[in-house]
Amino acid sequence: MEILRYAAFTDTPAGGNPAGIVLDADHLDAAKMQAIAAEIGYAESAFVMDRSPGAARVRFFAPEAEIPFCGHATIATGVALAEREGPGRLLLSTPVGEIDVVTHVTEGHLRASLVTVEPYVTGLDGAVRAELLRRLRLTEDDLSVDLPVRLSFAGNLHPIVPVRTVTVLRGLDHDADGLRTLMADQGWGATVAVVHRREPLVFDARNPFPPGGVREDAATGSAAAALGAYLRDLGEIAPPVGFTVHQGSDVGRPSVISVHVPVSGGVTVTGSAVQISANSGISAKGAR
């Protein structure tokens, strides 16, 4: 069984968010996929099934749990398939719905664009908000005075926590165990997006990921899309418009995520992906 390793939202294998990819996972059950993802150890791995021209089904697993949707692994999978089958349109069936992916060559690099399912934004209970800040080890004085804390969904439900300065963002030191418990209680299965607005259309982000068994994500496509839906909902951008998210420098893997927000509907996330390595076997229990 070939297991590919790609880095997404980067043009170099040393950057971006690594993803494991199994392009022929039809023979694997959920337990085996979970074991393989744990062995690989990346934030997520994608398992591709039912491949046909222009379509496939995919499931995503973090080291400790299945994740309904993963942006960076979707980008990596799109690029990996385009390298083998040529660029074009790919319709991916995921646990959250159908994701339209288009791959294309730009300035010599294969890039993939995905369109999320219909997003939504909602408020946060006061007590839950207070507990979230406590587990992030942030105070009210650390927060942005212009952007509120909200929940935003664009495939996964992400708390969006804007902070006042980049210094606060760089100093983030969350309580991983406490945050994991809170997120499990609230049904938040992905990341918390802690963001700073560097410029009107440029953001820096850090994404703790305790539910997946990962302290911090290097690039979170679903959170970038959720941020886009959040900004549109608040009237903080004037769609159709694009913006950029910089993430990963704090974990040594700089990443750049391009986001396009239409007037309505799903948000588009675009990025490059490059292969790190591939191998033909794995030692995870029950994976052979």
GROMACS .gro file of C-alpha atoms in nm:
model
  288
    1MET     CA    1   0.000   0.000   0.000
    2GLU     CA    2   0.149   0.332  -0.107
    3ILE     CA    3   0.129   0.612   0.146
    4LEU     CA    4   0.210   0.957   0.011
    5ARG     CA    5   0.325   1.248   0.220
    6TYR     CA    6   0.252   1.600   0.092
    7ALA     CA    7   0.286   1.948   0.242
    8ALA     CA    8  -0.004   2.182   0.164
    9PHE     CA    9  -0.015   2.562   0.144
   10THR     CA   10   0.351   2.581   0.052
   11ASP     CA   11   0.585   2.551  -0.247
   12THR     CA   12   0.857   2.375  -0.047
   13PRO     CA   13   0.854   2.045   0.146
   14ALA     CA   14   0.998   2.226   0.449
   15GLY     CA   15   0.690   2.448   0.484
   16GLY     CA   16   0.316   2.404   0.494
   17ASN     CA   17   0.104   2.148   0.675
   18PRO     CA   18   0.197   1.784   0.608
   19ALA     CA   19  -0.077   1.539   0.512
   20GLY     CA   20  -0.068   1.166   0.459
   21ILE     CA   21  -0.257   1.044   0.152
   22VAL     CA   22  -0.371   0.694   0.060
   23LEU     CA   23  -0.509   0.707  -0.294
   24ASP     CA   24  -0.643   0.351  -0.292
   25ALA     CA   25  -0.814   0.305   0.046
   26ASP     CA   26  -1.117   0.100  -0.064
   27HIS     CA   27  -0.992  -0.205   0.126
   28LEU     CA   28  -0.946  -0.021   0.456
   29ASP     CA   29  -1.203   0.003   0.734
   30ALA     CA   30  -1.221   0.294   0.978
   31ALA     CA   31  -1.006   0.122   1.241
   32LYS     CA   32  -0.728   0.061   0.990
   33MET     CA   33  -0.747   0.418   0.861
   34GLN     CA   34  -0.721   0.545   1.218
   35ALA     CA   35  -0.420   0.322   1.285
   36ILE     CA   36  -0.243   0.445   0.971
   37ALA     CA   37  -0.314   0.810   1.057
   38ALA     CA   38  -0.174   0.756   1.407
   39GLU     CA   39   0.139   0.595   1.266
   40ILE     CA   40   0.193   0.876   1.013
   41GLY     CA   41   0.143   1.130   1.291
   42TYR     CA   42   0.050   1.429   1.075
   43ALA     CA   43  -0.234   1.661   1.169
   44GLU     CA   44  -0.454   1.477   0.917
   45SER     CA   45  -0.436   1.204   0.659
   46ALA     CA   46  -0.675   1.160   0.365
   47PHE     CA   47  -0.807   0.822   0.253
   48VAL     CA   48  -0.942   0.817  -0.101
   49MET     CA   49  -1.204   0.563  -0.213
   50ASP     CA   50  -1.441   0.498  -0.502
   51ARG     CA   51  -1.222   0.679  -0.753
   52SER     CA   52  -1.367   0.745  -1.097
   53PRO     CA   53  -1.283   1.008  -1.360
   54GLY     CA   54  -1.335   1.345  -1.196
   55ALA     CA   55  -1.477   1.210  -0.870
   56ALA     CA   56  -1.384   1.027  -0.550
   57ARG     CA   57  -1.488   0.976  -0.189
   58VAL     CA   58  -1.254   1.076   0.093
   59ARG     CA   59  -1.234   1.045   0.472
   60PHE     CA   60  -0.996   1.235   0.699
   61PHE     CA   61  -0.826   1.107   1.013
   62ALA     CA   62  -0.610   1.290   1.267
   63PRO     CA   63  -0.381   1.081   1.491
   64GLU     CA   64  -0.657   1.043   1.753
   65ALA     CA   65  -0.991   1.091   1.572
   66GLU     CA   66  -1.176   1.107   1.242
   67ILE     CA   67  -1.233   1.466   1.129
   68PRO     CA   68  -1.539   1.548   0.914
   69PHE     CA   69  -1.347   1.779   0.681
   70CYS     CA   70  -0.986   1.888   0.633
   71GLY     CA   71  -0.883   2.173   0.407
   72HIS     CA   72  -0.510   2.110   0.383
   73ALA     CA   73  -0.548   1.738   0.316
   74THR     CA   74  -0.807   1.816   0.048
   75ILE     CA   75  -0.564   2.057  -0.123
   76ALA     CA   76  -0.286   1.796  -0.099
   77THR     CA   77  -0.512   1.521  -0.236
   78GLY     CA   78  -0.622   1.739  -0.526
   79VAL     CA   79  -0.261   1.810  -0.621
   80ALA     CA   80  -0.156   1.445  -0.581
   81LEU     CA   81  -0.437   1.330  -0.812
   82ALA     CA   82  -0.365   1.608  -1.062
   83GLU     CA   83  -0.002   1.496  -1.084
   84ARG     CA   84  -0.124   1.149  -1.183
   85GLU     CA   85  -0.433   1.228  -1.387
   86GLY     CA   86  -0.381   1.586  -1.504
   87PRO     CA   87  -0.527   1.910  -1.367
   88GLY     CA   88  -0.897   1.984  -1.387
   89ARG     CA   89  -1.216   1.955  -1.183
   90LEU     CA   90  -1.263   1.694  -0.910
   91LEU     CA   91  -1.577   1.639  -0.708
   92LEU     CA   92  -1.494   1.495  -0.365
   93SER     CA   93  -1.763   1.333  -0.153
   94THR     CA   94  -1.680   1.396   0.216
   95PRO     CA   95  -1.866   1.338   0.545
   96VAL     CA   96  -1.984   1.704   0.535
   97GLY     CA   97  -2.099   1.699   0.174
   98GLU     CA   98  -1.960   1.740  -0.177
   99ILE     CA   99  -1.649   1.955  -0.214
  100ASP     CA  100  -1.569   2.097  -0.557
  101VAL     CA  101  -1.192   2.099  -0.620
  102VAL     CA  102  -1.019   2.253  -0.923
  103THR     CA  103  -0.647   2.202  -0.986
  104HIS     CA  104  -0.442   2.427  -1.212
  105VAL     CA  105  -0.081   2.524  -1.284
  106THR     CA  106   0.022   2.875  -1.178
  107GLU     CA  107   0.380   3.004  -1.214
  108GLY     CA  108   0.506   2.649  -1.253
  109HIS     CA  109   0.333   2.513  -0.940
  110LEU     CA  110   0.028   2.292  -0.919
  111ARG     CA  111  -0.236   2.461  -0.706
  112ALA     CA  112  -0.574   2.343  -0.589
  113SER     CA  113  -0.885   2.542  -0.505
  114LEU     CA  114  -1.171   2.399  -0.300
  115VAL     CA  115  -1.518   2.539  -0.244
  116THR     CA  116  -1.665   2.466   0.098
  117VAL     CA  117  -2.014   2.362   0.186
  118GLU     CA  118  -2.258   2.638   0.289
  119PRO     CA  119  -2.110   2.819   0.591
  120TYR     CA  120  -2.280   2.975   0.891
  121VAL     CA  121  -2.178   3.193   1.186
  122THR     CA  122  -2.324   3.195   1.535
  123GLY     CA  123  -2.263   3.347   1.877
  124LEU     CA  124  -2.100   3.190   2.179
  125ASP     CA  125  -2.253   3.141   2.523
  126GLY     CA  126  -2.093   3.373   2.775
  127ALA     CA  127  -1.979   3.101   3.014
  128VAL     CA  128  -1.835   2.895   2.730
  129ARG     CA  129  -1.659   3.201   2.594
  130ALA     CA  130  -1.503   3.270   2.934
  131GLU     CA  131  -1.386   2.909   2.963
  132LEU     CA  132  -1.243   2.920   2.612
  133LEU     CA  133  -1.036   3.227   2.697
  134ARG     CA  134  -0.920   3.065   3.020
  135ARG     CA  135  -0.804   2.753   2.834
  136LEU     CA  136  -0.630   2.968   2.573
  137ARG     CA  137  -0.470   3.161   2.861
  138LEU     CA  138  -0.600   3.488   2.716
  139THR     CA  139  -0.766   3.780   2.893
  140GLU     CA  140  -1.024   4.030   2.770
  141ASP     CA  141  -0.743   4.282   2.733
  142ASP     CA  142  -0.574   4.047   2.483
  143LEU     CA  143  -0.873   4.049   2.249
  144SER     CA  144  -0.937   4.265   1.945
  145VAL     CA  145  -1.150   4.571   2.017
  146ASP     CA  146  -1.302   4.553   1.667
  147LEU     CA  147  -1.367   4.183   1.602
  148PRO     CA  148  -1.578   3.968   1.837
  149VAL     CA  149  -1.536   3.604   1.935
  150ARG     CA  150  -1.775   3.388   1.730
  151LEU     CA  151  -1.830   3.033   1.609
  152SER     CA  152  -1.800   2.984   1.234
  153PHE     CA  153  -1.866   2.674   1.023
  154ALA     CA  154  -1.734   2.603   0.674
  155GLY     CA  155  -1.702   2.224   0.698
  156ASN     CA  156  -1.589   2.223   1.062
  157LEU     CA  157  -1.711   2.439   1.350
  158HIS     CA  158  -1.427   2.671   1.456
  159PRO     CA  159  -1.423   2.924   1.739
  160ILE     CA  160  -1.276   3.243   1.589
  161VAL     CA  161  -1.078   3.436   1.853
  162PRO     CA  162  -0.930   3.765   1.722
  163VAL     CA  163  -0.650   3.912   1.935
  164ARG     CA  164  -0.538   4.271   1.968
  165THR     CA  165  -0.171   4.244   1.864
  166VAL     CA  166   0.065   4.010   1.689
  167THR     CA  167   0.264   3.999   2.015
  168VAL     CA  168  -0.034   3.837   2.188
  169LEU     CA  169  -0.064   3.588   1.901
  170ARG     CA  170   0.306   3.499   1.908
  171GLY     CA  171   0.287   3.447   2.286
  172LEU     CA  172  -0.009   3.206   2.273
  173ASP     CA  173   0.051   2.916   2.514
  174HIS     CA  174  -0.277   2.728   2.550
  175ASP     CA  175  -0.374   2.465   2.806
  176ALA     CA  176  -0.400   2.167   2.568
  177ASP     CA  177  -0.563   1.925   2.813
  178GLY     CA  178  -0.818   2.177   2.936
  179LEU     CA  179  -0.893   2.293   2.583
  180ARG     CA  180  -0.940   1.934   2.470
  181THR     CA  181  -1.200   1.879   2.744
  182LEU     CA  182  -1.387   2.199   2.661
  183MET     CA  183  -1.390   2.124   2.289
  184ALA     CA  184  -1.518   1.771   2.349
  185ASP     CA  185  -1.796   1.906   2.571
  186GLN     CA  186  -1.895   2.158   2.302
  187GLY     CA  187  -1.864   1.923   2.006
  188TRP     CA  188  -1.585   2.125   1.845
  189GLY     CA  189  -1.389   1.858   1.662
  190ALA     CA  190  -1.134   2.067   1.473
  191THR     CA  191  -0.922   2.369   1.570
  192VAL     CA  192  -0.961   2.697   1.753
  193ALA     CA  193  -0.863   2.981   1.518
  194VAL     CA  194  -0.675   3.251   1.707
  195VAL     CA  195  -0.618   3.532   1.458
  196HIS     CA  196  -0.468   3.879   1.427
  197ARG     CA  197  -0.563   4.123   1.152
  198ARG     CA  198  -0.229   4.248   1.023
  199GLU     CA  199  -0.387   4.449   0.739
  200PRO     CA  200  -0.747   4.476   0.616
  201LEU     CA  201  -0.700   4.169   0.393
  202VAL     CA  202  -0.403   3.999   0.559
  203PHE     CA  203  -0.429   3.783   0.873
  204ASP     CA  204  -0.192   3.587   1.093
  205ALA     CA  205  -0.331   3.276   1.260
  206ARG     CA  206  -0.250   3.004   1.510
  207ASN     CA  207  -0.472   2.699   1.544
  208PRO     CA  208  -0.456   2.473   1.851
  209PHE     CA  209  -0.585   2.124   1.760
  210PRO     CA  210  -0.629   1.917   2.078
  211PRO     CA  211  -0.918   1.701   1.943
  212GLY     CA  212  -0.685   1.550   1.684
  213GLY     CA  213  -0.399   1.489   1.925
  214VAL     CA  214  -0.194   1.774   1.773
  215ARG     CA  215  -0.085   2.072   1.980
  216GLU     CA  216  -0.095   2.319   1.690
  217ASP     CA  217  -0.183   2.300   1.321
  218ALA     CA  218   0.060   2.448   1.068
  219ALA     CA  219  -0.210   2.547   0.815
  220THR     CA  220  -0.585   2.505   0.857
  221GLY     CA  221  -0.782   2.545   0.537
  222SER     CA  222  -1.122   2.489   0.697
  223ALA     CA  223  -1.047   2.754   0.962
  224ALA     CA  224  -0.934   3.002   0.695
  225ALA     CA  225  -1.264   2.941   0.514
  226ALA     CA  226  -1.454   2.982   0.843
  227LEU     CA  227  -1.272   3.312   0.896
  228GLY     CA  228  -1.393   3.423   0.554
  229ALA     CA  229  -1.752   3.337   0.640
  230TYR     CA  230  -1.712   3.517   0.975
  231LEU     CA  231  -1.580   3.836   0.812
  232ARG     CA  232  -1.863   3.832   0.557
  233ASP     CA  233  -2.124   3.780   0.826
  234LEU     CA  234  -1.989   4.076   1.027
  235GLY     CA  235  -1.966   4.304   0.724
  236GLU     CA  236  -1.589   4.335   0.776
  237ILE     CA  237  -1.516   4.268   0.409
  238ALA     CA  238  -1.693   4.362   0.086
  239PRO     CA  239  -1.746   4.044  -0.119
  240PRO     CA  240  -1.652   3.928  -0.367
  241VAL     CA  241  -1.305   3.969  -0.223
  242GLY     CA  242  -0.990   3.773  -0.146
  243PHE     CA  243  -0.762   3.776   0.156
  244THR     CA  244  -0.455   3.591   0.281
  245VAL     CA  245  -0.386   3.393   0.599
  246HIS     CA  246  -0.029   3.339   0.720
  247GLN     CA  247   0.010   3.046   0.957
  248GLY     CA  248   0.268   2.790   1.069
  249SER     CA  249   0.572   3.006   1.143
  250ASP     CA  250   0.528   2.938   1.514
  251VAL     CA  251   0.572   2.564   1.455
  252GLY     CA  252   0.853   2.601   1.200
  253ARG     CA  253   0.641   2.537   0.890
  254PRO     CA  254   0.541   2.870   0.728
  255SER     CA  255   0.219   2.845   0.528
  256VAL     CA  256   0.017   3.079   0.308
  257ILE     CA  257  -0.356   3.026   0.252
  258SER     CA  258  -0.547   3.224  -0.010
  259VAL     CA  259  -0.918   3.273   0.056
  260HIS     CA  260  -1.187   3.409  -0.176
  261VAL     CA  261  -1.523   3.508  -0.028
  262PRO     CA  262  -1.819   3.541  -0.269
  263VAL     CA  263  -2.132   3.741  -0.202
  264SER     CA  264  -2.305   3.422  -0.086
  265GLY     CA  265  -2.242   3.049  -0.063
  266GLY     CA  266  -1.931   2.846   0.000
  267VAL     CA  267  -1.589   3.001   0.050
  268THR     CA  268  -1.297   2.917  -0.183
  269VAL     CA  269  -0.960   2.821  -0.037
  270THR     CA  270  -0.653   2.792  -0.262
  271GLY     CA  271  -0.300   2.671  -0.209
  272SER     CA  272  -0.005   2.481  -0.350
  273ALA     CA  273   0.109   2.139  -0.234
  274VAL     CA  274   0.436   1.950  -0.281
  275GLN     CA  275   0.536   1.593  -0.216
  276ILE     CA  276   0.752   1.526   0.088
  277SER     CA  277   0.797   1.151   0.039
  278ALA     CA  278   0.623   0.824  -0.039
  279ASN     CA  279   0.668   0.469   0.086
  280SER     CA  280   0.518   0.131   0.003
  281GLY     CA  281   0.432   0.002   0.347
  282ILE     CA  282   0.343   0.087   0.704
  283SER     CA  283   0.377  -0.088   1.036
  284ALA     CA  284   0.061   0.041   1.207
  285LYS     CA  285  -0.128  -0.237   1.382
  286GLY     CA  286  -0.387  -0.394   1.159
  287ALA     CA  287  -0.302  -0.169   0.867
  288ARG     CA  288  -0.160  -0.431   0.631
   0.00000   0.00000   0.00000
